[in-house]
PDB file of C-alpha atoms and ligand atoms in Angstrom:
ATOM      1  CA  MET A1121     -20.580 -86.498  20.128  1.00 61.00           C
ATOM      2  CA  LYS A1122     -23.571 -87.436  18.081  1.00 57.00           C
ATOM      3  CA  LYS A1123     -25.937 -84.577  17.750  1.00 66.00           C
ATOM      4  CA  THR A1124     -29.448 -84.591  19.296  1.00 68.00           C
ATOM      5  CA  GLN A1125     -31.706 -83.610  16.554  1.00 65.00           C
ATOM      6  CA  THR A1126     -33.637 -80.777  17.427  1.00 68.00           C
ATOM      7  CA  GLN A1127     -37.362 -79.944  16.249  1.00 67.00           C
ATOM      8  CA  ALA A1128     -36.993 -76.592  14.778  1.00 69.00           C
ATOM      9  CA  ASP A1129     -39.855 -74.419  14.691  1.00 72.00           C
ATOM     10  CA  HIS A1130     -40.975 -74.466  10.817  1.00 77.00           C
ATOM     11  CA  SER A1131     -43.507 -71.989  10.837  1.00 78.00           C
ATOM     12  CA  ASN A1132     -41.185 -69.273  12.482  1.00 79.00           C
ATOM     13  CA  PRO A1133     -38.233 -68.189  10.271  1.00 94.00           C
ATOM     14  CA  VAL A1134     -35.970 -66.157  11.951  1.00 97.00           C
ATOM     15  CA  ILE A1135     -34.057 -64.857   8.908  1.00 97.00           C
ATOM     16  CA  SER A1136     -35.850 -65.165   5.922  1.00 97.00           C
ATOM     17  CA  ILE A1137     -33.890 -64.051   2.526  1.00 97.00           C
ATOM     18  CA  ARG A1138     -35.245 -64.379  -0.986  1.00 97.00           C
ATOM     19  CA  GLY A1139     -33.643 -63.761  -4.480  1.00 97.00           C
ATOM     20  CA  LEU A1140     -30.653 -62.379  -2.762  1.00 97.00           C
ATOM     21  CA  LYS A1141     -28.032 -61.095  -5.510  1.00 97.00           C
ATOM     22  CA  LYS A1142     -24.464 -59.813  -4.873  1.00 98.00           C
ATOM     23  CA  SER A1143     -21.484 -58.563  -7.067  1.00 97.00           C
ATOM     24  CA  PHE A1144     -18.337 -57.478  -7.061  1.00 97.00           C
ATOM     25  CA  GLN A1145     -16.968 -55.181 -10.044  1.00 93.00           C
ATOM     26  CA  ASP A1146     -18.068 -57.818 -12.806  1.00 91.00           C
ATOM     27  CA  TYR A1147     -17.893 -60.939 -10.464  1.00 95.00           C
ATOM     28  CA  ALA A1148     -21.159 -62.160  -9.595  1.00 96.00           C
ATOM     29  CA  VAL A1149     -21.068 -63.955  -6.079  1.00 97.00           C
ATOM     30  CA  LEU A1150     -24.461 -64.514  -4.883  1.00 98.00           C
ATOM     31  CA  ARG A1151     -26.779 -64.935  -7.906  1.00 97.00           C
ATOM     32  CA  GLY A1152     -30.147 -65.672  -6.238  1.00 96.00           C
ATOM     33  CA  ILE A1153     -30.478 -66.997  -2.750  1.00 96.00           C
ATOM     34  CA  ASP A1154     -33.475 -68.132  -1.109  1.00 96.00           C
ATOM     35  CA  LEU A1155     -33.172 -69.240   2.537  1.00 96.00           C
ATOM     36  CA  ASP A1156     -34.981 -69.643   5.620  1.00 96.00           C
ATOM     37  CA  LEU A1157     -33.551 -70.170   9.368  1.00 97.00           C
ATOM     38  CA  TYR A1158     -35.824 -71.131  11.389  1.00 96.00           C
ATOM     39  CA  GLN A1159     -36.165 -70.844  15.216  1.00 95.00           C
ATOM     40  CA  GLY A1160     -34.036 -73.289  17.182  1.00 94.00           C
ATOM     41  CA  GLU A1161     -31.728 -74.946  14.222  1.00 96.00           C
ATOM     42  CA  ASN A1162     -28.529 -75.166  13.305  1.00 96.00           C
ATOM     43  CA  LEU A1163     -28.121 -74.589   9.738  1.00 97.00           C
ATOM     44  CA  VAL A1164     -24.909 -75.414   8.323  1.00 97.00           C
ATOM     45  CA  VAL A1165     -23.580 -73.777   4.836  1.00 96.00           C
ATOM     46  CA  LEU A1166     -21.196 -75.454   3.036  1.00 94.00           C
ATOM     47  CA  GLY A1167     -19.356 -74.181  -0.029  1.00 90.00           C
ATOM     48  CA  ARG A1168     -15.866 -74.240  -1.302  1.00 87.00           C
ATOM     49  CA  SER A1169     -13.551 -71.231  -0.664  1.00 88.00           C
ATOM     50  CA  GLY A1170     -14.566 -67.952  -2.466  1.00 91.00           C
ATOM     51  CA  THR A1171     -18.549 -68.833  -3.284  1.00 93.00           C
ATOM     52  CA  GLY A1172     -19.548 -66.157  -1.259  1.00 95.00           C
ATOM     53  CA  LYS A1173     -20.195 -67.823   2.361  1.00 94.00           C
ATOM     54  CA  SER A1174     -18.751 -65.034   4.676  1.00 93.00           C
ATOM     55  CA  VAL A1175     -20.094 -62.362   2.170  1.00 96.00           C
ATOM     56  CA  LEU A1176     -23.979 -64.070   3.014  1.00 96.00           C
ATOM     57  CA  ILE A1177     -23.280 -63.378   6.800  1.00 94.00           C
ATOM     58  CA  LYS A1178     -21.981 -59.879   6.365  1.00 94.00           C
ATOM     59  CA  ILE A1179     -25.227 -59.339   4.255  1.00 95.00           C
ATOM     60  CA  ILE A1180     -27.672 -60.754   7.226  1.00 94.00           C
ATOM     61  CA  SER A1181     -25.759 -58.728   9.899  1.00 91.00           C
ATOM     62  CA  GLY A1182     -25.879 -55.357   7.806  1.00 91.00           C
ATOM     63  CA  LEU A1183     -21.904 -55.442   7.416  1.00 91.00           C
ATOM     64  CA  LEU A1184     -22.493 -55.290   3.674  1.00 94.00           C
ATOM     65  CA  LYS A1185     -25.249 -54.102   1.424  1.00 93.00           C
ATOM     66  CA  PRO A1186     -27.109 -56.946  -1.252  1.00 95.00           C
ATOM     67  CA  ASP A1187     -27.786 -55.335  -4.575  1.00 96.00           C
ATOM     68  CA  ALA A1188     -31.058 -57.216  -4.740  1.00 96.00           C
ATOM     69  CA  GLY A1189     -33.528 -58.944  -3.066  1.00 97.00           C
ATOM     70  CA  GLU A1190     -35.623 -59.732   0.112  1.00 96.00           C
ATOM     71  CA  ILE A1191     -33.778 -60.100   3.715  1.00 97.00           C
ATOM     72  CA  THR A1192     -35.335 -60.187   7.136  1.00 97.00           C
ATOM     73  CA  VAL A1193     -33.877 -60.858   9.906  1.00 97.00           C
ATOM     74  CA  LEU A1194     -35.429 -61.068  13.465  1.00 96.00           C
ATOM     75  CA  GLY A1195     -38.610 -59.472  11.972  1.00 95.00           C
ATOM     76  CA  HIS A1196     -36.738 -56.817  10.240  1.00 95.00           C
ATOM     77  CA  ASN A1197     -36.786 -55.661   6.574  1.00 94.00           C
ATOM     78  CA  MET A1198     -32.872 -54.888   6.004  1.00 92.00           C
ATOM     79  CA  GLU A1199     -33.339 -52.555   2.904  1.00 90.00           C
ATOM     80  CA  GLN A1200     -35.820 -50.686   5.083  1.00 91.00           C
ATOM     81  CA  ILE A1201     -34.114 -50.462   8.116  1.00 92.00           C
ATOM     82  CA  THR A1202     -32.573 -47.277  10.120  1.00 93.00           C
ATOM     83  CA  GLU A1203     -29.217 -46.871  11.484  1.00 93.00           C
ATOM     84  CA  LYS A1204     -30.627 -47.112  15.303  1.00 94.00           C
ATOM     85  CA  GLU A1205     -32.655 -50.356  14.161  1.00 94.00           C
ATOM     86  CA  LEU A1206     -29.409 -51.739  13.197  1.00 93.00           C
ATOM     87  CA  GLN A1207     -27.171 -51.166  15.944  1.00 91.00           C
ATOM     88  CA  ASP A1208     -30.047 -52.836  18.212  1.00 92.00           C
ATOM     89  CA  LEU A1209     -30.435 -55.508  15.784  1.00 94.00           C
ATOM     90  CA  ARG A1210     -26.681 -56.234  15.742  1.00 91.00           C
ATOM     91  CA  VAL A1211     -26.555 -56.582  19.695  1.00 91.00           C
ATOM     92  CA  ARG A1212     -29.059 -59.902  18.925  1.00 95.00           C
ATOM     93  CA  ILE A1213     -27.366 -61.187  16.725  1.00 95.00           C
ATOM     94  CA  GLY A1214     -23.774 -63.034  17.535  1.00 92.00           C
ATOM     95  CA  PHE A1215     -20.991 -62.810  15.114  1.00 89.00           C
ATOM     96  CA  SER A1216     -18.307 -65.709  15.614  1.00 87.00           C
ATOM     97  CA  PHE A1217     -15.553 -64.396  13.059  1.00 80.00           C
ATOM     98  CA  GLN A1218     -13.228 -66.094  11.053  1.00 76.00           C
ATOM     99  CA  ASN A1219     -10.093 -65.342  12.977  1.00 74.00           C
ATOM    100  CA  SER A1220     -11.953 -64.651  16.188  1.00 70.00           C
ATOM    101  CA  ALA A1221     -10.628 -61.319  16.510  1.00 82.00           C
ATOM    102  CA  LEU A1222     -10.352 -60.632  20.017  1.00 92.00           C
ATOM    103  CA  TYR A1223      -8.507 -57.661  21.474  1.00 93.00           C
ATOM    104  CA  ASP A1224      -4.805 -58.483  21.912  1.00 93.00           C
ATOM    105  CA  SER A1225      -3.865 -56.151  24.371  1.00 95.00           C
ATOM    106  CA  MET A1226      -6.574 -57.008  26.884  1.00 96.00           C
ATOM    107  CA  THR A1227      -7.269 -59.629  29.295  1.00 97.00           C
ATOM    108  CA  VAL A1228      -9.940 -62.370  28.713  1.00 97.00           C
ATOM    109  CA  ARG A1229     -11.724 -60.659  31.204  1.00 98.00           C
ATOM    110  CA  LYS A1230     -11.511 -57.206  29.703  1.00 97.00           C
ATOM    111  CA  ASN A1231     -12.447 -58.735  26.457  1.00 96.00           C
ATOM    112  CA  LEU A1232     -15.629 -60.422  27.332  1.00 97.00           C
ATOM    113  CA  GLU A1233     -16.493 -57.154  29.366  1.00 96.00           C
ATOM    114  CA  PHE A1234     -16.142 -54.895  26.068  1.00 94.00           C
ATOM    115  CA  PRO A1235     -19.157 -55.606  24.391  1.00 92.00           C
ATOM    116  CA  LEU A1236     -21.392 -55.604  27.880  1.00 94.00           C
ATOM    117  CA  VAL A1237     -20.025 -52.081  28.996  1.00 93.00           C
ATOM    118  CA  ARG A1238     -20.361 -50.885  25.352  1.00 91.00           C
ATOM    119  CA  ASN A1239     -24.328 -52.336  24.872  1.00 91.00           C
ATOM    120  CA  ARG A1240     -25.669 -52.524  28.394  1.00 90.00           C
ATOM    121  CA  LYS A1241     -25.716 -48.829  29.724  1.00 89.00           C
ATOM    122  CA  GLY A1242     -26.040 -48.721  33.866  1.00 93.00           C
ATOM    123  CA  ILE A1243     -24.900 -52.813  34.038  1.00 95.00           C
ATOM    124  CA  THR A1244     -23.601 -52.874  37.257  1.00 96.00           C
ATOM    125  CA  ARG A1245     -19.916 -53.936  38.420  1.00 96.00           C
ATOM    126  CA  ALA A1246     -21.244 -57.040  40.035  1.00 97.00           C
ATOM    127  CA  GLU A1247     -23.599 -57.998  37.081  1.00 96.00           C
ATOM    128  CA  ILE A1248     -20.713 -57.483  34.929  1.00 97.00           C
ATOM    129  CA  ASN A1249     -18.590 -60.133  37.176  1.00 97.00           C
ATOM    130  CA  THR A1250     -21.647 -62.614  36.899  1.00 97.00           C
ATOM    131  CA  ALA A1251     -22.135 -62.678  33.435  1.00 96.00           C
ATOM    132  CA  VAL A1252     -18.461 -63.333  32.876  1.00 97.00           C
ATOM    133  CA  GLU A1253     -17.953 -66.001  34.757  1.00 96.00           C
ATOM    134  CA  THR A1254     -21.197 -67.703  33.583  1.00 95.00           C
ATOM    135  CA  VAL A1255     -20.077 -67.488  30.482  1.00 94.00           C
ATOM    136  CA  LEU A1256     -16.278 -68.406  30.381  1.00 96.00           C
ATOM    137  CA  ASP A1257     -18.029 -71.402  32.496  1.00 94.00           C
ATOM    138  CA  ALA A1258     -20.519 -72.086  29.500  1.00 91.00           C
ATOM    139  CA  VAL A1259     -17.269 -72.683  27.380  1.00 92.00           C
ATOM    140  CA  GLY A1260     -14.886 -74.336  29.745  1.00 93.00           C
ATOM    141  CA  LEU A1261     -12.620 -71.602  30.191  1.00 95.00           C
ATOM    142  CA  SER A1262     -13.326 -70.355  33.589  1.00 96.00           C
ATOM    143  CA  GLN A1263      -9.308 -70.636  34.490  1.00 97.00           C
ATOM    144  CA  THR A1264      -8.155 -68.185  31.731  1.00 97.00           C
ATOM    145  CA  ILE A1265     -10.092 -65.445  32.920  1.00 97.00           C
ATOM    146  CA  ASN A1266      -6.862 -63.023  33.897  1.00 98.00           C
ATOM    147  CA  GLN A1267      -4.570 -64.409  30.613  1.00 97.00           C
ATOM    148  CA  MET A1268      -4.017 -62.789  27.550  1.00 97.00           C
ATOM    149  CA  PRO A1269      -4.970 -64.168  24.199  1.00 95.00           C
ATOM    150  CA  SER A1270      -1.423 -64.612  22.966  1.00 94.00           C
ATOM    151  CA  GLU A1271      -1.305 -67.007  25.854  1.00 96.00           C
ATOM    152  CA  LEU A1272      -4.348 -68.957  24.716  1.00 94.00           C
ATOM    153  CA  SER A1273      -4.461 -72.137  22.081  1.00 91.00           C
ATOM    154  CA  GLY A1274      -6.422 -71.493  18.659  1.00 88.00           C
ATOM    155  CA  GLY A1275      -8.698 -73.588  20.241  1.00 89.00           C
ATOM    156  CA  GLN A1276      -9.406 -71.553  23.423  1.00 93.00           C
ATOM    157  CA  ARG A1277      -9.367 -68.224  21.306  1.00 92.00           C
ATOM    158  CA  LYS A1278     -12.390 -69.671  19.309  1.00 91.00           C
ATOM    159  CA  ARG A1279     -13.906 -70.578  22.923  1.00 92.00           C
ATOM    160  CA  ILE A1280     -13.754 -67.069  23.930  1.00 94.00           C
ATOM    161  CA  GLY A1281     -14.419 -65.560  20.975  1.00 93.00           C
ATOM    162  CA  ILE A1282     -18.062 -67.340  21.087  1.00 93.00           C
ATOM    163  CA  ALA A1283     -18.138 -66.782  24.603  1.00 94.00           C
ATOM    164  CA  ARG A1284     -17.962 -62.763  23.837  1.00 94.00           C
ATOM    165  CA  THR A1285     -21.024 -62.912  21.258  1.00 92.00           C
ATOM    166  CA  LEU A1286     -22.941 -65.345  24.179  1.00 93.00           C
ATOM    167  CA  ILE A1287     -22.256 -62.745  26.868  1.00 94.00           C
ATOM    168  CA  LEU A1288     -25.156 -60.629  25.086  1.00 94.00           C
ATOM    169  CA  ASN A1289     -27.431 -63.906  24.861  1.00 93.00           C
ATOM    170  CA  PRO A1290     -27.851 -63.105  21.209  1.00 95.00           C
ATOM    171  CA  GLU A1291     -31.062 -64.789  19.728  1.00 96.00           C
ATOM    172  CA  VAL A1292     -29.201 -65.863  16.230  1.00 97.00           C
ATOM    173  CA  MET A1293     -25.353 -67.103  15.916  1.00 96.00           C
ATOM    174  CA  LEU A1294     -23.679 -66.753  12.838  1.00 96.00           C
ATOM    175  CA  TYR A1295     -20.220 -68.867  12.990  1.00 95.00           C
ATOM    176  CA  ASP A1296     -18.129 -68.148  10.174  1.00 94.00           C
ATOM    177  CA  GLU A1297     -15.602 -71.506   9.562  1.00 93.00           C
ATOM    178  CA  PRO A1298     -15.712 -72.073  13.851  1.00 92.00           C
ATOM    179  CA  THR A1299     -12.706 -75.189  13.230  1.00 91.00           C
ATOM    180  CA  ALA A1300     -10.613 -73.820  10.687  1.00 88.00           C
ATOM    181  CA  GLY A1301      -7.285 -74.127  11.435  1.00 86.00           C
ATOM    182  CA  LEU A1302      -7.769 -76.418  14.491  1.00 88.00           C
ATOM    183  CA  ASP A1303      -6.725 -80.101  14.925  1.00 88.00           C
ATOM    184  CA  PRO A1304      -9.180 -82.666  14.855  1.00 89.00           C
ATOM    185  CA  ILE A1305      -9.862 -83.393  18.557  1.00 90.00           C
ATOM    186  CA  THR A1306     -10.445 -79.884  19.001  1.00 89.00           C
ATOM    187  CA  CYS A1307     -12.543 -79.564  16.029  1.00 91.00           C
ATOM    188  CA  ILE A1308     -14.778 -81.971  17.697  1.00 92.00           C
ATOM    189  CA  GLU A1309     -14.935 -80.095  20.784  1.00 91.00           C
ATOM    190  CA  ILE A1310     -15.778 -76.933  19.458  1.00 92.00           C
ATOM    191  CA  ASN A1311     -18.663 -78.719  17.456  1.00 94.00           C
ATOM    192  CA  ASP A1312     -19.865 -80.007  20.853  1.00 94.00           C
ATOM    193  CA  LEU A1313     -19.710 -76.171  21.908  1.00 92.00           C
ATOM    194  CA  ILE A1314     -21.730 -75.291  19.164  1.00 95.00           C
ATOM    195  CA  ASN A1315     -24.379 -77.602  19.806  1.00 95.00           C
ATOM    196  CA  GLU A1316     -24.629 -76.866  23.656  1.00 93.00           C
ATOM    197  CA  VAL A1317     -24.855 -73.262  22.894  1.00 93.00           C
ATOM    198  CA  GLN A1318     -27.926 -74.122  20.900  1.00 94.00           C
ATOM    199  CA  GLN A1319     -29.334 -76.006  23.813  1.00 93.00           C
ATOM    200  CA  ARG A1320     -28.627 -73.482  26.789  1.00 91.00           C
ATOM    201  CA  TYR A1321     -29.145 -70.273  25.351  1.00 91.00           C
ATOM    202  CA  ASN A1322     -31.870 -71.284  22.599  1.00 93.00           C
ATOM    203  CA  THR A1323     -30.129 -69.917  19.490  1.00 95.00           C
ATOM    204  CA  SER A1324     -30.533 -70.266  16.113  1.00 96.00           C
ATOM    205  CA  SER A1325     -27.669 -70.397  14.083  1.00 97.00           C
ATOM    206  CA  ILE A1326     -26.049 -70.379  11.026  1.00 97.00           C
ATOM    207  CA  ILE A1327     -22.882 -72.436  10.735  1.00 97.00           C
ATOM    208  CA  ILE A1328     -20.306 -71.590   7.897  1.00 96.00           C
ATOM    209  CA  THR A1329     -17.693 -74.411   7.217  1.00 91.00           C
ATOM    210  CA  HIS A1330     -16.415 -76.571   4.285  1.00 84.00           C
ATOM    211  CA  ASP A1331     -15.416 -79.406   7.057  1.00 88.00           C
ATOM    212  CA  LEU A1332     -17.929 -81.959   6.500  1.00 91.00           C
ATOM    213  CA  THR A1333     -16.987 -83.381  10.240  1.00 91.00           C
ATOM    214  CA  CYS A1334     -18.581 -79.733  11.655  1.00 92.00           C
ATOM    215  CA  ALA A1335     -21.699 -80.246   9.350  1.00 94.00           C
ATOM    216  CA  LYS A1336     -22.255 -83.677  10.004  1.00 94.00           C
ATOM    217  CA  GLN A1337     -22.095 -83.005  13.904  1.00 94.00           C
ATOM    218  CA  THR A1338     -23.904 -79.740  13.839  1.00 96.00           C
ATOM    219  CA  GLY A1339     -26.238 -79.375  11.241  1.00 96.00           C
ATOM    220  CA  ASP A1340     -29.960 -80.126  11.911  1.00 96.00           C
ATOM    221  CA  ARG A1341     -29.930 -79.097   8.042  1.00 96.00           C
ATOM    222  CA  ILE A1342     -27.368 -78.601   5.247  1.00 95.00           C
ATOM    223  CA  ALA A1343     -27.506 -75.954   2.579  1.00 96.00           C
ATOM    224  CA  MET A1344     -24.612 -76.064  -0.152  1.00 94.00           C
ATOM    225  CA  LEU A1345     -23.571 -73.426  -1.635  1.00 94.00           C
ATOM    226  CA  LEU A1346     -22.667 -73.866  -5.458  1.00 92.00           C
ATOM    227  CA  ASP A1347     -22.573 -71.332  -8.614  1.00 92.00           C
ATOM    228  CA  GLY A1348     -23.802 -68.557  -6.296  1.00 95.00           C
ATOM    229  CA  GLN A1349     -27.062 -70.515  -5.168  1.00 95.00           C
ATOM    230  CA  PHE A1350     -28.334 -73.260  -2.872  1.00 94.00           C
ATOM    231  CA  GLN A1351     -28.408 -76.455  -5.146  1.00 90.00           C
ATOM    232  CA  ARG A1352     -29.008 -78.720  -2.482  1.00 89.00           C
ATOM    233  CA  THR A1353     -30.563 -78.350   0.943  1.00 92.00           C
ATOM    234  CA  GLY A1354     -31.854 -81.122   3.578  1.00 94.00           C
ATOM    235  CA  THR A1355     -30.099 -83.256   6.354  1.00 94.00           C
ATOM    236  CA  PHE A1356     -26.588 -84.368   5.744  1.00 92.00           C
ATOM    237  CA  ASP A1357     -27.585 -87.413   4.090  1.00 92.00           C
ATOM    238  CA  GLU A1358     -30.188 -86.109   1.470  1.00 93.00           C
ATOM    239  CA  VAL A1359     -27.321 -83.278   0.432  1.00 91.00           C
ATOM    240  CA  PHE A1360     -24.846 -85.730  -0.410  1.00 89.00           C
ATOM    241  CA  ASP A1361     -26.680 -88.930  -1.762  1.00 89.00           C
ATOM    242  CA  THR A1362     -26.346 -87.346  -5.495  1.00 87.00           C
ATOM    243  CA  ASP A1363     -24.000 -88.204  -8.259  1.00 86.00           C
ATOM    244  CA  ASP A1364     -23.946 -84.474  -8.931  1.00 85.00           C
ATOM    245  CA  SER A1365     -20.255 -84.278  -9.981  1.00 85.00           C
ATOM    246  CA  ARG A1366     -20.032 -80.588  -8.111  1.00 83.00           C
ATOM    247  CA  VAL A1367     -20.824 -82.051  -5.104  1.00 84.00           C
ATOM    248  CA  LYS A1368     -19.386 -85.739  -4.823  1.00 80.00           C
ATOM    249  CA  PRO A1369     -15.578 -84.434  -5.052  1.00 79.00           C
ATOM    250  CA  PHE A1370     -16.463 -82.209  -2.111  1.00 76.00           C
ATOM    251  CA  PHE A1371     -17.594 -85.207  -0.090  1.00 77.00           C
ATOM    252  CA  ASP A1372     -15.048 -87.714  -1.026  1.00 75.00           C
ATOM    253  CA  TYR A1373     -12.171 -85.416  -0.431  1.00 71.00           C
ATOM    254  CA  ASN A1374     -13.394 -84.709   2.906  1.00 69.00           C
ATOM    255  CA  PHE A1375     -13.947 -88.306   4.021  1.00 65.00           C
ATOM    256  CA  ILE A1376     -11.493 -90.600   2.018  1.00 52.00           C
ATOM    257  CA  HIS A1377      -8.308 -88.349   2.199  1.00 47.00           C
TER     258      HIS A1377
HETATM  259  N1  ATP B 639     -15.694 -56.571   0.184  1.00 58.88           N
HETATM  260  C1  ATP B 639     -15.120 -56.883  -0.950  1.00 58.88           C
HETATM  261  N2  ATP B 639     -14.870 -56.427  -2.360  1.00 58.88           N
HETATM  262  C2  ATP B 639     -14.454 -57.281  -3.497  1.00 58.88           C
HETATM  263  N3  ATP B 639     -14.587 -58.618  -3.449  1.00 58.88           N
HETATM  264  C3  ATP B 639     -14.644 -59.242  -2.368  1.00 58.88           C
HETATM  265  C4  ATP B 639     -15.630 -58.439  -1.624  1.00 58.88           C
HETATM  266  N4  ATP B 639     -15.641 -59.388  -0.255  1.00 58.88           N
HETATM  267  C5  ATP B 639     -15.651 -60.590  -0.711  1.00 58.88           C
HETATM  268  N5  ATP B 639     -15.525 -60.520  -2.231  1.00 58.88           N
HETATM  269  C6  ATP B 639     -15.473 -61.500  -3.143  1.00 58.88           C
HETATM  270  O1  ATP B 639     -16.333 -62.483  -2.715  1.00 58.88           O
HETATM  271  C7  ATP B 639     -16.313 -63.799  -3.124  1.00 58.88           C
HETATM  272  C8  ATP B 639     -16.373 -64.439  -2.060  1.00 58.88           C
HETATM  273  O2  ATP B 639     -15.879 -64.101  -0.913  1.00 58.88           O
HETATM  274  P1  ATP B 639     -16.418 -64.882   0.680  1.00 58.88           P
HETATM  275  O3  ATP B 639     -14.994 -64.320   1.461  1.00 58.88           O
HETATM  276  O4  ATP B 639     -17.822 -64.499   0.645  1.00 58.88           O
HETATM  277  O5  ATP B 639     -15.896 -66.235   0.248  1.00 58.88           O
HETATM  278  P2  ATP B 639     -16.136 -67.701   1.248  1.00 58.88           P
HETATM  279  O6  ATP B 639     -17.049 -68.431   0.985  1.00 58.88           O
HETATM  280  O7  ATP B 639     -16.293 -67.077   2.640  1.00 58.88           O
HETATM  281  O8  ATP B 639     -14.589 -68.356   0.862  1.00 58.88           O
HETATM  282  P3  ATP B 639     -13.849 -68.630   2.113  1.00 58.88           P
HETATM  283  O9  ATP B 639     -14.345 -70.530   2.537  1.00 58.88           O
HETATM  284  O10 ATP B 639     -12.071 -69.160   1.435  1.00 58.88           O
HETATM  285  O11 ATP B 639     -13.864 -67.862   3.555  1.00 58.88           O
HETATM  286  C9  ATP B 639     -14.660 -63.730  -3.376  1.00 58.88           C
HETATM  287  O12 ATP B 639     -14.452 -63.900  -4.842  1.00 58.88           O
HETATM  288  C10 ATP B 639     -14.140 -62.504  -3.055  1.00 58.88           C
HETATM  289  O13 ATP B 639     -12.855 -61.975  -3.103  1.00 58.88           O
HETATM  290 MG1   MG B 640     -15.266 -67.246   4.215  1.00 58.88          MG
END
């Protein structure tokens, strides 16, 4: 399904990044990243394997420290943030990991309850049950509530992983390769779910992918990471309207083969 264009509020960046640099040993992965994520938008970050996409969202969520640069997330300067503030901030950011990261020894219900019990002190059993049922309904998997993760398909695991982050009502969603390893039909379903989440939960999202169908279907804006910087930013058509030899093969590979 094609995305309905979302009107993002451009006066109000929820994430703002200037001059971000990150190296590992001698290898400079991020070499001066500037980026704004606006309230209510889906921003897709495209880039080849190893270009630093996962590193970028780990830095945004405070899992990794940058070497240089200014990063503001939901009003917090990440350089000055205290450990306590970081803990509170993480609850406001949903992180959908590249591998879904479900607890294999717990049922779907227990997986979903886990973040609530840990982060919402004093929550009642009835409130937990309602929250679990609501997010399962939102991702269309109410029937799996008593199943184990090993009994789910790859696409279902992705959905449950997304539900587990939604249960805390995050303001920002970070999706790391949400469609990796899924068949094309399931990819489209996950893309639709990302758009539904944007509408229903009013989230601002960064979606990392190298799947151009996902980029086109979910992105209000696309930012292309090349050689450690965002070289091209705009709508899907704007980003790919170029003869740049680093960009064209990316497009051709995804759409011709
Ligand atoms: N903790 C770390 N220690 C050392 N090097 C790291 C670390 N994390 C990432 N790197 C390196 O940084 C580079 C970028 O990694 P990253 O995981 O961000 O790539 P990516 O763009 O997400 O790739 P993919 O599309 O394959 O997931 C890689 O060369 C990787 O080896
Ligand atoms: Mg990655």
